Coordinates of C-alpha atoms in Angstrom, one line a residue:
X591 CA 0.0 0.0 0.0
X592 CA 1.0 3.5 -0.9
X593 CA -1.4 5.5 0.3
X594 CA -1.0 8.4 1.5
X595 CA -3.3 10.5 4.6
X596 CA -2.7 13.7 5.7
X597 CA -4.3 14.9 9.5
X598 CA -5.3 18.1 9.2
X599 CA -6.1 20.2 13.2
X600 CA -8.3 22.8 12.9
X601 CA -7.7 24.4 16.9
X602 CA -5.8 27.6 17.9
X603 CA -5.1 25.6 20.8
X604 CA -2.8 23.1 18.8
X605 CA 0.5 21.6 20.7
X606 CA 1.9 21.0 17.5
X607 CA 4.0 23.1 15.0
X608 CA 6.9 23.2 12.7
X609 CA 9.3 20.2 13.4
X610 CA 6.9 19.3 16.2
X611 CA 4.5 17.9 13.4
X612 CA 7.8 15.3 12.2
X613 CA 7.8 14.2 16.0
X614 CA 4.8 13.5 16.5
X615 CA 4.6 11.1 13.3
X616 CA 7.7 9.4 14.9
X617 CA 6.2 8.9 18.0
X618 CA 3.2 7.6 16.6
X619 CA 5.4 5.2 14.6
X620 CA 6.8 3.8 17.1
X621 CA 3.4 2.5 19.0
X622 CA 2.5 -0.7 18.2
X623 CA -0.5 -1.2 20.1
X624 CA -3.8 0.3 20.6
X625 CA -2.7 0.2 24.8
X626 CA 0.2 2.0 23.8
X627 CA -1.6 4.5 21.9
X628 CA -3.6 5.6 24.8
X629 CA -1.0 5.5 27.2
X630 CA 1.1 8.2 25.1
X631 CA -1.8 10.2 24.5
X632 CA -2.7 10.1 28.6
X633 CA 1.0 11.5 28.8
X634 CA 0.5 14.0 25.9
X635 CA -2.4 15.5 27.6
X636 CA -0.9 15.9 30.8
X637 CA 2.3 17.4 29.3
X638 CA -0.2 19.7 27.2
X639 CA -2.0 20.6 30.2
X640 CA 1.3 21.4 32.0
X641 CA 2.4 24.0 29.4
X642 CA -0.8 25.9 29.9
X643 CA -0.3 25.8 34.0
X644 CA 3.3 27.0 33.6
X645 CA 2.2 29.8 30.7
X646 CA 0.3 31.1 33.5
X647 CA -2.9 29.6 34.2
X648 CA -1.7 28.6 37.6
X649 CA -1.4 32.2 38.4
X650 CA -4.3 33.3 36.7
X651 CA -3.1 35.0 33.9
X652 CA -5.5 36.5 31.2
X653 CA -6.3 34.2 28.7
X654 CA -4.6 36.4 25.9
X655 CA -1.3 36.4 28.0
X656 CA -1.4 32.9 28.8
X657 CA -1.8 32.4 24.7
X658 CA 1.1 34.7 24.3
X659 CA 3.5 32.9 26.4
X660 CA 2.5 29.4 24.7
X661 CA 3.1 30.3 21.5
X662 CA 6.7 31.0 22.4
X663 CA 7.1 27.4 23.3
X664 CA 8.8 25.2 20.9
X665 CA 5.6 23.3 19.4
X666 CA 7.0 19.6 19.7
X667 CA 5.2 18.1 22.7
X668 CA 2.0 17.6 24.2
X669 CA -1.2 17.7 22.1
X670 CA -4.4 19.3 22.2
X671 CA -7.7 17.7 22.4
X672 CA -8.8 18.2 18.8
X673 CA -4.7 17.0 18.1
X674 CA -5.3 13.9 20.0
X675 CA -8.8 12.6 18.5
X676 CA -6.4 12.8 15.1
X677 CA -3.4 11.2 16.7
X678 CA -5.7 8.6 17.5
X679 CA -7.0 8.5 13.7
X680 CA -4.0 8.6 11.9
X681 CA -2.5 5.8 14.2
X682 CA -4.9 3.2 13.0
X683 CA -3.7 4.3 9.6
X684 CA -0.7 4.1 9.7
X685 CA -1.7 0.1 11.4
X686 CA -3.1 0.0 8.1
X687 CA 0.3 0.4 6.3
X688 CA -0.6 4.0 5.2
X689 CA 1.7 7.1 5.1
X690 CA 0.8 9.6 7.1
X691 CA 1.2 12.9 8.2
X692 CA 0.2 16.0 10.5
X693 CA -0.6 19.7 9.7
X694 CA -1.3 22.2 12.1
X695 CA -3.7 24.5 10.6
X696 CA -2.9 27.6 12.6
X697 CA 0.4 27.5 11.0
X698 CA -1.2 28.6 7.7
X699 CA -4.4 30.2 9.0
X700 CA -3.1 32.3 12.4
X701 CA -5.6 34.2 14.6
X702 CA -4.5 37.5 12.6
X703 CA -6.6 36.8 9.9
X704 CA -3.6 36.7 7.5
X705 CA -3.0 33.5 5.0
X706 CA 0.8 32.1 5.5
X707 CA 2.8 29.7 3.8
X708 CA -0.1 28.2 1.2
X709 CA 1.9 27.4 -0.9
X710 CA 3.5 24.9 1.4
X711 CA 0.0 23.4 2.9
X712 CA -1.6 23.1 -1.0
X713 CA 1.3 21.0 -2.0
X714 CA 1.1 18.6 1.0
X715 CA -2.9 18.5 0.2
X716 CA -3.0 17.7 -3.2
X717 CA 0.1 15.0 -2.7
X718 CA -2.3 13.0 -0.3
X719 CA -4.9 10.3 -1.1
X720 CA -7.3 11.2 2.0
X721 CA -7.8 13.7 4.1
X722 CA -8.7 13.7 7.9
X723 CA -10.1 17.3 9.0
X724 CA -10.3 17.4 13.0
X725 CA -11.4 20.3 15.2
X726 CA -13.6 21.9 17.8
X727 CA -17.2 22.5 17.7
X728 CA -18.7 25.8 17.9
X729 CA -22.2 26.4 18.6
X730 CA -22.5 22.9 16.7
X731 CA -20.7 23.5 13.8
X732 CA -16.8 23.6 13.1
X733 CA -14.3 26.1 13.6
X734 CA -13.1 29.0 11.7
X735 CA -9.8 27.3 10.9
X736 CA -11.6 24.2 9.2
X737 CA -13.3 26.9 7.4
X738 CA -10.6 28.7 6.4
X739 CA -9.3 25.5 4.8
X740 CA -12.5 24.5 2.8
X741 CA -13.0 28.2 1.9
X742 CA -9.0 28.0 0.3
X743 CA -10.1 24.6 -1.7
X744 CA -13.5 26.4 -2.9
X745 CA -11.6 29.7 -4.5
X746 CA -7.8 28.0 -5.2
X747 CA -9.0 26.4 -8.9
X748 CA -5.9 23.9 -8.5
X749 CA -6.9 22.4 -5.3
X750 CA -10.3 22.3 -6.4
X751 CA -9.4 20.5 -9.1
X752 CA -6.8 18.7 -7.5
X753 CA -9.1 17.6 -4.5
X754 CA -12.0 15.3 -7.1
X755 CA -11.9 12.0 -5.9
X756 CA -10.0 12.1 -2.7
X757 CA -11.5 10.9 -0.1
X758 CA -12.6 12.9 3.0
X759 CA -13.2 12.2 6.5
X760 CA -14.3 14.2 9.6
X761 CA -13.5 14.3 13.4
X762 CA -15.0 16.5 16.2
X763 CA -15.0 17.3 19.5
X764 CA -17.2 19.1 21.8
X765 CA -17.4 20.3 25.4
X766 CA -20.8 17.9 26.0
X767 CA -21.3 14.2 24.7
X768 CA -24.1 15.3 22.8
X769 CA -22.1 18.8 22.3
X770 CA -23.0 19.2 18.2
X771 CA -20.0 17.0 17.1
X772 CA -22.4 15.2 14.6
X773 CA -24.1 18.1 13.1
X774 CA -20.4 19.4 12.9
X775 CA -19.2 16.5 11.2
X776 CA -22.5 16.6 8.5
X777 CA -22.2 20.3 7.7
X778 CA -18.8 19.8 7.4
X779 CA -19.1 16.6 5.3
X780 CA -21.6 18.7 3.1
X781 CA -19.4 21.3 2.0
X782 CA -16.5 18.7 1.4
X783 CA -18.5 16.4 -1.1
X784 CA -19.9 19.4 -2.8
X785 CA -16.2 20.6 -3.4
X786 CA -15.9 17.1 -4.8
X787 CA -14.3 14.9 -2.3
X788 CA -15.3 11.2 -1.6
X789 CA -17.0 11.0 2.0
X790 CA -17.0 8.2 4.6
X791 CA -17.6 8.0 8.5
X792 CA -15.9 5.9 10.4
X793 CA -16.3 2.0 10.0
X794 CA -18.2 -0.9 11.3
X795 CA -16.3 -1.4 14.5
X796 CA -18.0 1.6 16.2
X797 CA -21.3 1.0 14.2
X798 CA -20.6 3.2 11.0
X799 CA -21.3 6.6 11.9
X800 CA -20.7 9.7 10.6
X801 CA -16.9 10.3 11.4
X802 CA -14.6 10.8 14.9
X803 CA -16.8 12.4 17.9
X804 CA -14.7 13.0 20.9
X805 CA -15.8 14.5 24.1
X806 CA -13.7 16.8 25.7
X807 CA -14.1 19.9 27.6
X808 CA -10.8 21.1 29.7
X809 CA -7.5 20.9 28.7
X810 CA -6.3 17.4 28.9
X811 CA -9.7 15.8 28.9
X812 CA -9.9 13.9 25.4
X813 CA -8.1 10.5 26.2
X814 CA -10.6 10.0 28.8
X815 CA -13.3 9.5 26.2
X816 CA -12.2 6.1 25.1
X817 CA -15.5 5.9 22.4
X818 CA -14.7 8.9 21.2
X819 CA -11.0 7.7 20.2
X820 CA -12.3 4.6 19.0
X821 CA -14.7 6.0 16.4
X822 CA -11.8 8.4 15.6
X823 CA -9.6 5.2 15.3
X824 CA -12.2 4.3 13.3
X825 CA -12.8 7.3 10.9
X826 CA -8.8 6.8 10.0
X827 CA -9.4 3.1 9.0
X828 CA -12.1 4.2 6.9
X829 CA -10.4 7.2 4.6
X830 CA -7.5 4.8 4.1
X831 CA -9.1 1.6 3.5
X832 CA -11.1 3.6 0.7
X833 CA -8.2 5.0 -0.4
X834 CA -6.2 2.0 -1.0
X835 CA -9.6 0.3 -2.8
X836 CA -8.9 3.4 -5.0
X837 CA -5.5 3.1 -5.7
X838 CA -6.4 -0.9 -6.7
X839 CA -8.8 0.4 -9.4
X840 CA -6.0 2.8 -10.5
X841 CA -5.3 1.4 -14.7
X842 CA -8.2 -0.9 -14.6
X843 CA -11.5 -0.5 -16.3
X844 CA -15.0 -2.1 -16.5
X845 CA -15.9 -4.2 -19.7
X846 CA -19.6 -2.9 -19.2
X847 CA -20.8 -0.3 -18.3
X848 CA -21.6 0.6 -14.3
X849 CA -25.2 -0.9 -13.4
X850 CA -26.8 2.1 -11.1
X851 CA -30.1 1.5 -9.5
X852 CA -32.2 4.6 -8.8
X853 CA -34.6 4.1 -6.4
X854 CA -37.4 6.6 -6.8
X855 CA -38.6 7.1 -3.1
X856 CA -41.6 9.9 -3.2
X857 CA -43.3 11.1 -6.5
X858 CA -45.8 13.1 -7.7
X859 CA -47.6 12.6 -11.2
X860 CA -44.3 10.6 -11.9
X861 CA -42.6 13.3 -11.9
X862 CA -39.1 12.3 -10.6
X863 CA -39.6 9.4 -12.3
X864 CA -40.0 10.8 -15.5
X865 CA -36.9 12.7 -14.6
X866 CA -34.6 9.7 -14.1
X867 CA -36.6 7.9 -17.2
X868 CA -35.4 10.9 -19.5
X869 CA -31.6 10.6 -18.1
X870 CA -31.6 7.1 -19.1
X871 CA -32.9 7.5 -22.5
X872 CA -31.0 10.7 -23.2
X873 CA -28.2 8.5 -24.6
X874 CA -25.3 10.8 -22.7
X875 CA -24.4 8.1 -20.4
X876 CA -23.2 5.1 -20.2
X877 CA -25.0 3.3 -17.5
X878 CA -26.9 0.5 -17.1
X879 CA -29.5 2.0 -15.1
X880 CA -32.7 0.2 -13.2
X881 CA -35.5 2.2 -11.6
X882 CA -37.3 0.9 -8.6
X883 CA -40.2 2.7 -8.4
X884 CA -40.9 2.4 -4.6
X885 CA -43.2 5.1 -3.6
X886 CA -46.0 3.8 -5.9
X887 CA -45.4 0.2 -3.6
X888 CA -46.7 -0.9 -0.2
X889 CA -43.9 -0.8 2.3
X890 CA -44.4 -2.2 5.8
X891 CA -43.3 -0.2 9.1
X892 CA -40.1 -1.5 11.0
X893 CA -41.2 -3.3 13.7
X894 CA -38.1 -2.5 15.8
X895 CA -36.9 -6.0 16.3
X896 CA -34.8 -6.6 19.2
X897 CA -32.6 -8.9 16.6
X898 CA -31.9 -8.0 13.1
X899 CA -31.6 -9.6 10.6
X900 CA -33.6 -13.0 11.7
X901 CA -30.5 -14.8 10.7
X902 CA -27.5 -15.2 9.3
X903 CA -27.3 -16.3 5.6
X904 CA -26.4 -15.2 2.3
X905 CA -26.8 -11.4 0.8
X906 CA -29.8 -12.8 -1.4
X907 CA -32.4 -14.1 1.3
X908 CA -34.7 -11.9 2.9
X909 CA -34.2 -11.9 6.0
X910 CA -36.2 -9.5 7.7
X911 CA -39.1 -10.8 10.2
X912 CA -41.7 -8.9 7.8
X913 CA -43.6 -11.4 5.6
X914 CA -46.5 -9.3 4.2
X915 CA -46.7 -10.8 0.9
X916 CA -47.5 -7.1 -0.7
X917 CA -44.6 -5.3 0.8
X918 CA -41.9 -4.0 -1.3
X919 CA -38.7 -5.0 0.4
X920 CA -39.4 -8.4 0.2
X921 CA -40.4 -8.4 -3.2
X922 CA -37.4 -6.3 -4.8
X923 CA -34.7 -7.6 -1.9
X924 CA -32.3 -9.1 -4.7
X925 CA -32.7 -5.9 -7.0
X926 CA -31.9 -3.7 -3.9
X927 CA -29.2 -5.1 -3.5
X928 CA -27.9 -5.5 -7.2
X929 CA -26.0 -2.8 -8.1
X930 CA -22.5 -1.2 -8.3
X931 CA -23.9 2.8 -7.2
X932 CA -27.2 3.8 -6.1
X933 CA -28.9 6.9 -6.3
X934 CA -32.1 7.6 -3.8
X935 CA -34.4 10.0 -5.9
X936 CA -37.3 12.1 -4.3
X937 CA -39.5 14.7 -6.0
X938 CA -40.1 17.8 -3.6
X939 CA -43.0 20.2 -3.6
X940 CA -44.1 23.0 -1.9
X941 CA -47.6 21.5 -1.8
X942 CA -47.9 18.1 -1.0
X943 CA -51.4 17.5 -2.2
X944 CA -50.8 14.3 -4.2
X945 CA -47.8 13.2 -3.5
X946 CA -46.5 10.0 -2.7
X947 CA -43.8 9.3 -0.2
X948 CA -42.4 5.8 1.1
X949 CA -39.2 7.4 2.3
X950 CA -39.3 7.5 5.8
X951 CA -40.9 3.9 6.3
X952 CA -38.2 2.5 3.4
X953 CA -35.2 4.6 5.3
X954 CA -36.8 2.5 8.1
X955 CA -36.6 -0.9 6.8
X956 CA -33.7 -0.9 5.3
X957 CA -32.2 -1.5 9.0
X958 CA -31.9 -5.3 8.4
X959 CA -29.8 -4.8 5.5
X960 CA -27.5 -2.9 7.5
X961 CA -27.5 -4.7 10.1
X962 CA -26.2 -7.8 7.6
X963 CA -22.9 -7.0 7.3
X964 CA -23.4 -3.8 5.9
X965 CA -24.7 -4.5 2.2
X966 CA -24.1 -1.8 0.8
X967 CA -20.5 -1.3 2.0
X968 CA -18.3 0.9 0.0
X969 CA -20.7 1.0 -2.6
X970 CA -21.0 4.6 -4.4
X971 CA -24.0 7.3 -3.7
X972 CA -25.6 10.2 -4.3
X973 CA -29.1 11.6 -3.6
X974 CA -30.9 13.1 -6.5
X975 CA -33.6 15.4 -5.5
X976 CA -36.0 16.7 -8.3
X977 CA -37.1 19.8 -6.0
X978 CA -39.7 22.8 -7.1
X979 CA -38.0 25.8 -6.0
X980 CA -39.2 27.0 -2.3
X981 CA -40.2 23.2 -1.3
X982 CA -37.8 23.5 1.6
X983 CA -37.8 19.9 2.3
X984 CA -34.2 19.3 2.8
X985 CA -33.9 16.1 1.9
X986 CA -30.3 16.0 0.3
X987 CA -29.5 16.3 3.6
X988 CA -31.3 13.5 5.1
X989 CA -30.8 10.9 2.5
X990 CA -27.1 11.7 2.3
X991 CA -27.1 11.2 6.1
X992 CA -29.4 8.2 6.3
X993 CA -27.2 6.5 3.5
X994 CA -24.0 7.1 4.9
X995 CA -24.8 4.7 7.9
X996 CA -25.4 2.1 5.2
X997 CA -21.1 2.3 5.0
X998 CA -21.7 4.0 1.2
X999 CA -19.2 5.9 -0.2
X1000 CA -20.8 9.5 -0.4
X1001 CA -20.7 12.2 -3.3
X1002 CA -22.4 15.3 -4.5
X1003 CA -25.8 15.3 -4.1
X1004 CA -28.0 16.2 -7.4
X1005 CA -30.7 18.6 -7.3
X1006 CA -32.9 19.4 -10.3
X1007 CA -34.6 23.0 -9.9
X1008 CA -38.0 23.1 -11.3
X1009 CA -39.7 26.3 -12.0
X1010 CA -43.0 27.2 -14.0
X1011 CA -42.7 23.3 -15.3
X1012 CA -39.6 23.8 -16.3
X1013 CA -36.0 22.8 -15.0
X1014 CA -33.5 25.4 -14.6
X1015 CA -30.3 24.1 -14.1
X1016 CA -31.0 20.7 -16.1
X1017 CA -27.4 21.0 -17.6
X1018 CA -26.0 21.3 -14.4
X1019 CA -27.7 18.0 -13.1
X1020 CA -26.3 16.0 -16.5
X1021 CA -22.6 17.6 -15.7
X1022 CA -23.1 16.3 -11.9
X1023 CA -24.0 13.0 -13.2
X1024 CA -21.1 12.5 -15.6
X1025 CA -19.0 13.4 -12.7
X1026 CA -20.6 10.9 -10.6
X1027 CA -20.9 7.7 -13.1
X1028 CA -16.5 8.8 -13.1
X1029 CA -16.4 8.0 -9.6
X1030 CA -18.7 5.1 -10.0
X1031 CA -16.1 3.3 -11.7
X1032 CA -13.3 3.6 -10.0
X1033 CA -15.4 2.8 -7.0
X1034 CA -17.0 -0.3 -8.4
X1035 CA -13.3 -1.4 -10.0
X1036 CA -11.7 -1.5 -6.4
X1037 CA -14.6 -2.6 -4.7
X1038 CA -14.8 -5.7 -6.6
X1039 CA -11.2 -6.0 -6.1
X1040 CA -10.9 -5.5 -2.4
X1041 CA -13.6 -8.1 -2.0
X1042 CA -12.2 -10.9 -4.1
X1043 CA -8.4 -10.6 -2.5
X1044 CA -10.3 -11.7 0.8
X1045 CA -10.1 -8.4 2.5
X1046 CA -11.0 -8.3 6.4
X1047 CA -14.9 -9.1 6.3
X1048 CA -16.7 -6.1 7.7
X1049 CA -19.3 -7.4 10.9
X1050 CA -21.8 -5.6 12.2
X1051 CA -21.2 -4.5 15.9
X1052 CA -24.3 -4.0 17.3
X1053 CA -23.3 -1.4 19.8
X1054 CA -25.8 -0.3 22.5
X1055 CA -28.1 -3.6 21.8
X1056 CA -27.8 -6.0 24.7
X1057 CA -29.9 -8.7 23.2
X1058 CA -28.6 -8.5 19.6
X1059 CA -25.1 -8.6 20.6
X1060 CA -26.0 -11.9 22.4
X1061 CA -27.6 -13.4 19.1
X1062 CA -24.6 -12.0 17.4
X1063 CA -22.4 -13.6 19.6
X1064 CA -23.8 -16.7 18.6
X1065 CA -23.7 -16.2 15.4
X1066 CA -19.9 -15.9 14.9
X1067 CA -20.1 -19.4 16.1
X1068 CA -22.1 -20.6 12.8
X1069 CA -20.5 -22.0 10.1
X1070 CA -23.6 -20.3 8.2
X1071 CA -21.2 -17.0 8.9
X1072 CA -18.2 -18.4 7.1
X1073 CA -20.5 -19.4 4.5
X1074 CA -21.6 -16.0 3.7
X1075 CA -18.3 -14.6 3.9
X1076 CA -17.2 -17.0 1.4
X1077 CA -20.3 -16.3 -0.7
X1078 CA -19.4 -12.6 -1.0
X1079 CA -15.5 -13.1 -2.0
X1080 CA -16.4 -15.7 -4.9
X1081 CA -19.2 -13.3 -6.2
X1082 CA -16.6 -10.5 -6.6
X1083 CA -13.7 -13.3 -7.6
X1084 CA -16.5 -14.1 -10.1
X1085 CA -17.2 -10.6 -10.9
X1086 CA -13.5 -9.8 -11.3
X1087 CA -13.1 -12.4 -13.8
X1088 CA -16.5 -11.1 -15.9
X1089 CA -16.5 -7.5 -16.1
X1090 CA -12.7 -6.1 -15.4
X1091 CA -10.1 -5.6 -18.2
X1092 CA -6.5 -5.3 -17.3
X1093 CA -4.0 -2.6 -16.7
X1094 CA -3.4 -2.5 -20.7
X1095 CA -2.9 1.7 -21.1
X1096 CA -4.5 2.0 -24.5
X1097 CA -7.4 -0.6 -23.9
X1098 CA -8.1 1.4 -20.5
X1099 CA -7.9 4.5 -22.4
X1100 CA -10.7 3.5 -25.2
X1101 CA -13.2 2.2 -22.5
X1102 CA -12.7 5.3 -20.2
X1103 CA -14.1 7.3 -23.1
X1104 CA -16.4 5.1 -23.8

């Protein structure tokens, strides 16, 4: 592996500068176990405490002074809270095998106002594969340095070039447990896929959420949240694990053309679906696309099962405890989960007489698909919202978020304006998609791959369920788990074999263009 992350701390209050950024990778080298880990970052907090006490807090020194004094330190021990949470992160990658390295962002964005050394910090962002952006939360949202940062990518036109198809992820960390770290990490996540990154949240070990969400009010106080560094751990597995699936794809290219199910979730007068039916005929892309039409169908309320799935068994048998013989999941189970991208499609309105919504009780239901091994893991999407303007609904925003939790791979959401009866920015929308079915290549290309080299099988962890977690338990036991796992890997091996053409430059070249 070759990949390359870069840790990125967004806090005035960072313990790291200059050469100190080289020490701590070398410390961090140097641990080889997770209890080693959190034993240096117990001391780095104490030693980070220490420097405020002896910059003056113990004699109560204005804040300002106190701030002063630490700046004149020499940057290369302790870490801050935010610095620690990415510590942790960048740790697992490096367990990983991944390159990695730190960035204070005050270096480059001080509390002056003034941009320094850009130059420097662009060239160490567009050398790395992924990106791991970790800060404080303020009044639920991020800090002005991780705004600074995604306001440079958004006006520099290299590095929003240069940034396409990297792959993001986010860490937080708030004064409270439930201190806005997760609407940090969403806002922030929006802004990063809309520039054009790839997003993820951390991975199944913590229960695939949406990045790092430490806890930590006082100085010193993050390594006592050991959750919060595990799903921080977590969030770094995640960037480089989807990195180096990216670099696998790197000089090989499908046969056929990416099969991308939309699944057309609330309608009215067919009008989203019409939307999606024109794309497909257009002609413009090439896509094998299938349309489940699943607002028009009868879908059954999650009952909330204390165990889900039923049982343990292969990807194509329904296994949810619903058996209405009418409802829609277990009628189109195998298409839903057929695919190599999916795009969720909803039609918004500002008056909802007539329309037709299955979202929330699908969003609902798909639980048990989670919940079995996480399906749709790694697999690419994007909402596509077909919105009159004024309908306010927000629902980029809550499919993006709902979908994430699936273990998907995340990019720009597609909304098509409609105004009068017409669509104003329907260009726009056709640009976004060729961008997208891009992605949906290289995704689907090392997805396949990763699965058929017998990659580390992703397991649920059902976190915070006392009952499931005994089932589950159980279930590691069953040969009927192995037999799934080995289901999976000869699928893609089988896949592999049927739809992917070597590294051959010129035969790569033809079917990009394709």
């Amino acid at each position: 592996m070759n990949v390359k992350i870069l840790g990125l701390s967004a806090s005035l209050r960072n313990a790291r500068r200059g050469g100190g950024n080289h020490d701590l990778i070398a410390e961090l080298m140097a641990l080889n176990t997770k209890d080693e880990l959190f034993d240096y970052l117990k001391n780095q907090a104490k030693i980070h405490l220490a420097n405020f006490v002896d910059s003056g807090r113990k004699e109560g020194l204005a804040f300002d002074e106190l701030y002063k004094n630490l700046k004149k330190l020499k940057g290369d021990k302790g870490l801050s809270n935010s610095e620690i949470a990415l510590a942790a992160a960048l740790w697992s990658a490096k367990e990983l095998g991944a390159e990695i390295e730190h960035l204070s962002l005050s270096e480059y964005f001080p509390e002056h106002g003034r941009v320094e050394n850009v130059d420097e910090l662009k060239e160490k962002m567009l050398a790395c594969d992924g990106l791991l952006l970790s800060g404080p939360v303020y009044f639920g949202d991020r800090g002005s340095l991780a705004q600074s940062v995604t306001d440079l990518i958004r006006e520099d036109p290299e590095l929003r070039e240069g940034m396409k198809g990297k792959v993001y992820g986010g860490i937080a960390v708030g004064a409270k447990r439930n201190g806005g770290q997760e609407t940090t990490l969403i806002y922030q996540l929006i802004d990063m896929i809309n520039i054009g990154f790839l997003g993820v949240g951390n991975d199944s070990e913590t229960t695939s959420q949406y990045g790092g969400t430490g806890h930590a009010g006082d100085i010193g106080t993050m390594p006592n949240d050991v959750y919060g560094l595990d799903t921080s751990m977590g969030c770094g597995r995640r960037v480089t694990r989807i990195a180096a699936t990216l670099q696998l794809a790197a000089g090989k290219v499908l046969q056929d053309r990416p099969h991308v199910s939309f699944w057309v979730l609330q309608d009215k007068e067919d009008r989203a679906y019409q939307f999606v039916d024109k794309m497909l005929t257009s002609g413009r892309f090439p896509i094998q696309g299938r349309i489940l039409r699943l607002a028009e169908q009868n879908v059954v309320r999650c009952l909330a099962c204390d165990v889900c799935p039923t049982n343990v068994d292969m990807d194509g048998v329904y296994r949810c405890i619903i058996k209405t013989k009418t409802d829609a999941l277990r009628n189109l189970h195998s298409d839903l989960i057929e695919g190599d991208a999916i795009i969720p499609v909803v039609y918004s309105t500002q008056d909802r007489t007539g329309l037709i919504s299955r979202y929330q009780e699908f969003i609902e239901r798909t639980r048990y698909l989670r919940r079995g091994d996480y399906v749709f893991s790694d697999t690419l999407c994007a909402p596509l919202v077909v919105e009159e303007l004024g309908a306010g609904d927000n629902m980029q925003i809550r499919m993006m978020t709902s979908m994430l939790r699936h273990h998907t791979i995340i990019t720009k959401p597609m909304t098509a304006y409609l105004h009068n009866g017409a669509y104003i920015n329907e260009e726009q929308v056709w640009s976004e998609m060729d961008e997208f079915l891009a992605q949906a290549k290289r995704t689907t290309v090392g997805r396949m791959l990763t699965a058929a080299s017998g990659a580390e099988h992703l397991k649920y962890n059902p976190v915070g369920y006392v009952l499931a977690a005994m089932k589950d338990a159980e279930d590691v036991k069953m040969k009927r788990r192995k037999e799934m796992i080995d289901n999976r890997m000869a699928r893609a091996r089988a896949m592999v074999s049927l739809r992917l053409l070597s590294d051959d430059p010129a035969e790569a070249a033809r079917r990009a263009a394709i």
